[in-house]
Amino acid sequence: MGNEAAHKAIIWKVFGILSVITLVEVVLGIVKPDFLFRTQFLGTSLLNQLFLILTIVKAYYIVWYFMHLGDENKSFKYSIVLPLVILIPYLATLLMIEGDYVFDAVAAYTNWKY
């Protein structure tokens, strides 16, 4: 019975962490602080960078606890996590570079408002 209570406590803790991160994302998406929204870093705003980081943190908690990756052996964990640690930043960088290119390429034809 003690083990079951410990698992429930962990689930509620992770639920709380995910809820707080989601609440922060929603508030930032609604408020859009001017400093974070207007400051560019690595081809996109600091706000977008913050959203990417928070989303990766949420994905970590979901995979680690709810998909039970934390209970697996070390080599299996690394075979899952290391490709993602390499691929997610790579794909995010490509999306930001291409998005910036599209923004610049069609800027003469559109009226961007933000």
Coordinates of N, CA and C in Angstrom, one line a residue:
M1 N 0.8 -1.2 0.0 CA 0.0 0.0 0.0 C 0.9 1.3 0.0
G2 N 2.0 1.2 0.7 CA 2.9 2.4 0.7 C 3.5 2.7 -0.7
N3 N 3.8 1.7 -1.5 CA 4.3 2.0 -2.8 C 3.2 2.6 -3.7
E4 N 2.0 2.2 -3.5 CA 0.9 2.8 -4.3 C 0.7 4.3 -3.9
A5 N 0.8 4.6 -2.6 CA 0.7 6.0 -2.2 C 1.9 6.9 -2.7
A6 N 3.0 6.3 -2.8 CA 4.2 7.0 -3.4 C 4.0 7.3 -4.8
H7 N 3.4 6.3 -5.6 CA 3.2 6.5 -7.0 C 2.1 7.6 -7.2
K8 N 1.1 7.6 -6.4 CA 0.1 8.6 -6.5 C 0.6 10.0 -6.2
A9 N 1.5 10.1 -5.2 CA 2.1 11.4 -4.9 C 3.0 11.9 -6.0
I10 N 3.7 11.0 -6.7 CA 4.5 11.4 -7.8 C 3.6 11.9 -9.0
I11 N 2.6 11.1 -9.2 CA 1.6 11.5 -10.3 C 1.0 12.9 -10.0
W12 N 0.6 13.2 -8.8 CA 0.1 14.5 -8.5 C 1.1 15.6 -8.6
K13 N 2.4 15.3 -8.2 CA 3.4 16.2 -8.3 C 3.7 16.6 -9.7
V14 N 3.8 15.6 -10.6 CA 4.0 15.8 -12.0 C 2.9 16.6 -12.6
F15 N 1.6 16.2 -12.2 CA 0.5 16.9 -12.7 C 0.5 18.4 -12.3
G16 N 0.9 18.7 -11.1 CA 1.1 20.1 -10.6 C 2.1 20.8 -11.4
I17 N 3.3 20.2 -11.7 CA 4.3 20.8 -12.5 C 3.9 21.1 -13.9
L18 N 3.2 20.1 -14.5 CA 2.7 20.3 -15.9 C 1.6 21.4 -15.9
S19 N 0.8 21.5 -14.9 CA -0.2 22.5 -14.8 C 0.4 23.9 -14.7
V20 N 1.4 24.0 -13.8 CA 2.0 25.3 -13.7 C 2.7 25.8 -15.0
I21 N 3.4 24.9 -15.6 CA 4.1 25.2 -16.9 C 3.0 25.6 -17.9
T22 N 1.9 24.9 -18.0 CA 0.9 25.2 -19.0 C 0.3 26.6 -18.6
L23 N 0.0 26.9 -17.4 CA -0.5 28.2 -17.0 C 0.5 29.3 -17.3
V24 N 1.8 29.1 -17.1 CA 2.7 30.1 -17.5 C 2.7 30.3 -19.0
E25 N 2.6 29.2 -19.8 CA 2.5 29.4 -21.3 C 1.3 30.2 -21.7
V26 N 0.2 29.8 -21.1 CA -1.1 30.5 -21.5 C -1.0 32.0 -21.1
V27 N -0.5 32.3 -19.9 CA -0.4 33.7 -19.5 C 0.5 34.5 -20.4
L28 N 1.7 33.9 -20.7 CA 2.6 34.5 -21.6 C 2.1 34.7 -23.0
G29 N 1.3 33.7 -23.4 CA 0.6 33.9 -24.8 C -0.4 34.9 -24.8
I30 N -1.1 35.2 -23.7 CA -2.1 36.2 -23.7 C -1.5 37.6 -23.5
V31 N -0.5 37.7 -22.5 CA 0.1 39.0 -22.2 C 1.1 39.4 -23.2
K32 N 1.9 38.5 -23.7 CA 3.0 38.8 -24.7 C 3.8 40.0 -24.2
P33 N 4.6 39.8 -23.2 CA 5.5 40.9 -22.7 C 6.3 41.4 -23.8
D34 N 6.3 42.7 -23.9 CA 6.9 43.4 -25.1 C 8.4 43.1 -25.2
F35 N 9.1 43.0 -24.0 CA 10.5 42.7 -24.1 C 10.8 41.3 -24.7
L36 N 10.0 40.3 -24.3 CA 10.2 38.9 -24.8 C 9.7 38.8 -26.2
F37 N 8.7 39.6 -26.6 CA 8.1 39.5 -27.9 C 8.9 40.2 -29.0
R38 N 9.5 41.3 -28.6 CA 10.2 42.1 -29.6 C 11.7 41.8 -29.7
T39 N 12.3 41.1 -28.7 CA 13.7 40.9 -28.7 C 14.0 39.6 -29.5
Q40 N 14.9 39.7 -30.5 CA 15.2 38.6 -31.3 C 16.4 37.9 -30.8
F41 N 16.4 36.5 -30.9 CA 17.5 35.7 -30.5 C 17.5 34.4 -31.3
L42 N 18.6 34.1 -32.0 CA 18.7 33.0 -32.9 C 17.5 32.9 -33.9
G43 N 17.2 34.0 -34.5 CA 16.2 34.0 -35.6 C 14.8 34.1 -35.1
T44 N 14.5 34.2 -33.9 CA 13.1 34.3 -33.4 C 13.0 35.1 -32.1
S45 N 11.8 35.4 -31.6 CA 11.7 36.1 -30.4 C 12.1 35.3 -29.2
L46 N 12.4 36.0 -28.1 CA 12.7 35.3 -26.9 C 11.5 34.6 -26.4
L47 N 10.3 35.1 -26.7 CA 9.0 34.5 -26.3 C 8.9 33.1 -26.9
N48 N 9.2 33.0 -28.2 CA 9.2 31.8 -28.9 C 10.2 30.8 -28.3
Q49 N 11.4 31.3 -28.0 CA 12.4 30.4 -27.4 C 11.9 29.9 -26.1
L50 N 11.3 30.7 -25.3 CA 10.7 30.3 -24.0 C 9.7 29.3 -24.2
F51 N 8.8 29.5 -25.2 CA 7.7 28.5 -25.4 C 8.4 27.1 -25.8
L52 N 9.4 27.1 -26.6 CA 10.1 25.9 -27.0 C 10.7 25.2 -25.8
I53 N 11.3 25.9 -25.0 CA 12.0 25.4 -23.8 C 10.9 24.8 -22.8
L54 N 9.8 25.5 -22.6 CA 8.7 25.0 -21.7 C 8.1 23.8 -22.3
T55 N 7.9 23.7 -23.6 CA 7.3 22.6 -24.3 C 8.2 21.3 -24.2
I56 N 9.5 21.5 -24.3 CA 10.4 20.4 -24.1 C 10.4 19.9 -22.7
V57 N 10.4 20.8 -21.7 CA 10.3 20.4 -20.3 C 9.0 19.6 -20.1
K58 N 7.9 20.1 -20.6 CA 6.6 19.3 -20.5 C 6.7 17.9 -21.1
A59 N 7.4 17.9 -22.3 CA 7.5 16.6 -23.0 C 8.4 15.6 -22.1
Y60 N 9.4 16.2 -21.5 CA 10.3 15.4 -20.6 C 9.5 14.7 -19.5
Y61 N 8.7 15.6 -18.8 CA 7.9 15.0 -17.7 C 6.9 14.0 -18.1
I62 N 6.2 14.2 -19.3 CA 5.3 13.3 -19.8 C 5.9 11.9 -20.1
V63 N 7.0 12.0 -20.8 CA 7.7 10.7 -21.2 C 8.3 10.0 -20.0
W64 N 9.0 10.8 -19.2 CA 9.7 10.2 -18.0 C 8.8 9.6 -17.0
Y65 N 7.7 10.2 -16.7 CA 6.8 9.7 -15.7 C 5.6 8.9 -16.2
F66 N 4.9 9.5 -17.1 CA 3.6 8.9 -17.6 C 3.8 7.8 -18.6
M67 N 4.9 7.8 -19.3 CA 5.3 6.7 -20.2 C 6.3 5.8 -19.6
H68 N 6.7 6.0 -18.3 CA 7.5 5.1 -17.5 C 8.9 4.9 -18.1
L69 N 9.5 5.9 -18.8 CA 10.8 5.8 -19.2 C 11.8 5.9 -18.1
G70 N 11.4 6.5 -17.0 CA 12.3 6.6 -15.8 C 12.6 5.2 -15.2
D71 N 11.7 4.3 -15.4 CA 11.9 2.9 -14.8 C 12.7 2.0 -15.7
E72 N 13.1 2.4 -16.9 CA 13.8 1.5 -17.8 C 15.3 1.5 -17.5
N73 N 16.1 0.6 -18.1 CA 17.5 0.6 -17.9 C 18.2 1.7 -18.6
K74 N 19.4 2.0 -18.2 CA 20.2 3.2 -18.6 C 20.4 3.2 -20.2
S75 N 20.8 2.1 -20.8 CA 21.0 2.1 -22.2 C 19.8 2.4 -23.0
F76 N 18.6 1.9 -22.6 CA 17.4 2.1 -23.3 C 17.0 3.6 -23.2
K77 N 17.2 4.2 -22.0 CA 16.9 5.6 -21.8 C 17.7 6.5 -22.7
Y78 N 19.0 6.2 -22.8 CA 19.8 6.9 -23.7 C 19.5 6.8 -25.1
S79 N 19.1 5.6 -25.5 CA 18.7 5.3 -26.9 C 17.5 6.1 -27.3
I80 N 16.6 6.4 -26.4 CA 15.4 7.2 -26.6 C 15.7 8.7 -26.5
V81 N 16.4 9.1 -25.5 CA 16.6 10.5 -25.1 C 17.6 11.2 -26.0
L82 N 18.8 10.6 -26.2 CA 19.8 11.3 -27.0 C 19.5 11.7 -28.4
P83 N 18.8 10.8 -29.2 CA 18.4 11.3 -30.5 C 17.4 12.5 -30.4
L84 N 16.6 12.5 -29.4 CA 15.6 13.6 -29.3 C 16.4 14.9 -28.8
V85 N 17.4 14.8 -28.0 CA 18.1 15.9 -27.6 C 18.9 16.5 -28.8
I86 N 19.2 15.7 -29.7 CA 19.9 16.2 -30.9 C 18.9 16.7 -32.0
L87 N 17.8 15.9 -32.2 CA 16.9 16.2 -33.3 C 16.0 17.4 -33.0
I88 N 15.5 17.5 -31.8 CA 14.5 18.6 -31.5 C 15.1 20.0 -31.7
P89 N 16.3 20.3 -31.1 CA 16.9 21.6 -31.4 C 17.2 21.8 -32.9
Y90 N 17.7 20.7 -33.6 CA 18.0 20.8 -35.0 C 16.7 21.2 -35.8
L91 N 15.6 20.4 -35.6 CA 14.4 20.7 -36.3 C 13.8 22.1 -35.9
A92 N 13.9 22.5 -34.7 CA 13.4 23.8 -34.3 C 14.2 24.9 -35.0
T93 N 15.5 24.7 -35.0 CA 16.4 25.7 -35.7 C 16.0 25.8 -37.2
L94 N 15.8 24.6 -37.9 CA 15.4 24.7 -39.3 C 14.1 25.4 -39.5
L95 N 13.1 25.1 -38.6 CA 11.8 25.8 -38.7 C 11.9 27.3 -38.5
M96 N 12.8 27.7 -37.6 CA 13.0 29.2 -37.4 C 13.7 29.8 -38.6
I97 N 14.7 29.1 -39.1 CA 15.4 29.7 -40.3 C 14.5 29.8 -41.5
E98 N 13.7 28.7 -41.8 CA 12.8 28.7 -42.9 C 11.7 29.7 -42.7
G99 N 11.2 29.8 -41.5 CA 10.1 30.7 -41.2 C 10.5 32.2 -41.4
D100 N 11.8 32.4 -41.0 CA 12.3 33.8 -41.2 C 12.5 34.1 -42.6
Y101 N 12.9 33.1 -43.4 CA 13.0 33.2 -44.9 C 11.7 33.5 -45.5
V102 N 10.7 32.8 -45.1 CA 9.3 33.0 -45.7 C 8.8 34.4 -45.3
F103 N 9.1 34.8 -44.0 CA 8.7 36.1 -43.6 C 9.3 37.2 -44.4
D104 N 10.6 37.1 -44.7 CA 11.3 38.1 -45.5 C 10.9 38.0 -47.0
A105 N 10.6 36.8 -47.5 CA 10.3 36.7 -48.9 C 8.9 37.2 -49.3
V106 N 8.0 37.1 -48.4 CA 6.6 37.6 -48.7 C 6.3 38.9 -48.0
A107 N 7.3 39.5 -47.3 CA 7.0 40.8 -46.6 C 6.6 41.9 -47.5
A108 N 7.1 41.9 -48.7 CA 6.7 43.0 -49.7 C 5.2 42.9 -50.1
Y109 N 4.7 41.7 -50.0 CA 3.3 41.4 -50.5 C 2.2 41.4 -49.4
T110 N 2.7 41.5 -48.1 CA 1.7 41.4 -47.0 C 1.9 42.5 -46.0
N111 N 1.0 42.7 -45.2 CA 1.0 43.7 -44.1 C 1.1 42.9 -42.8
W112 N 2.3 42.6 -42.3 CA 2.5 41.9 -41.1 C 2.1 42.8 -39.9
K113 N 1.2 42.3 -39.1 CA 0.9 43.1 -37.9 C 1.1 42.2 -36.7
Y114 N 1.8 42.7 -35.7 CA 1.9 41.9 -34.4 C 2.2 42.8 -33.3

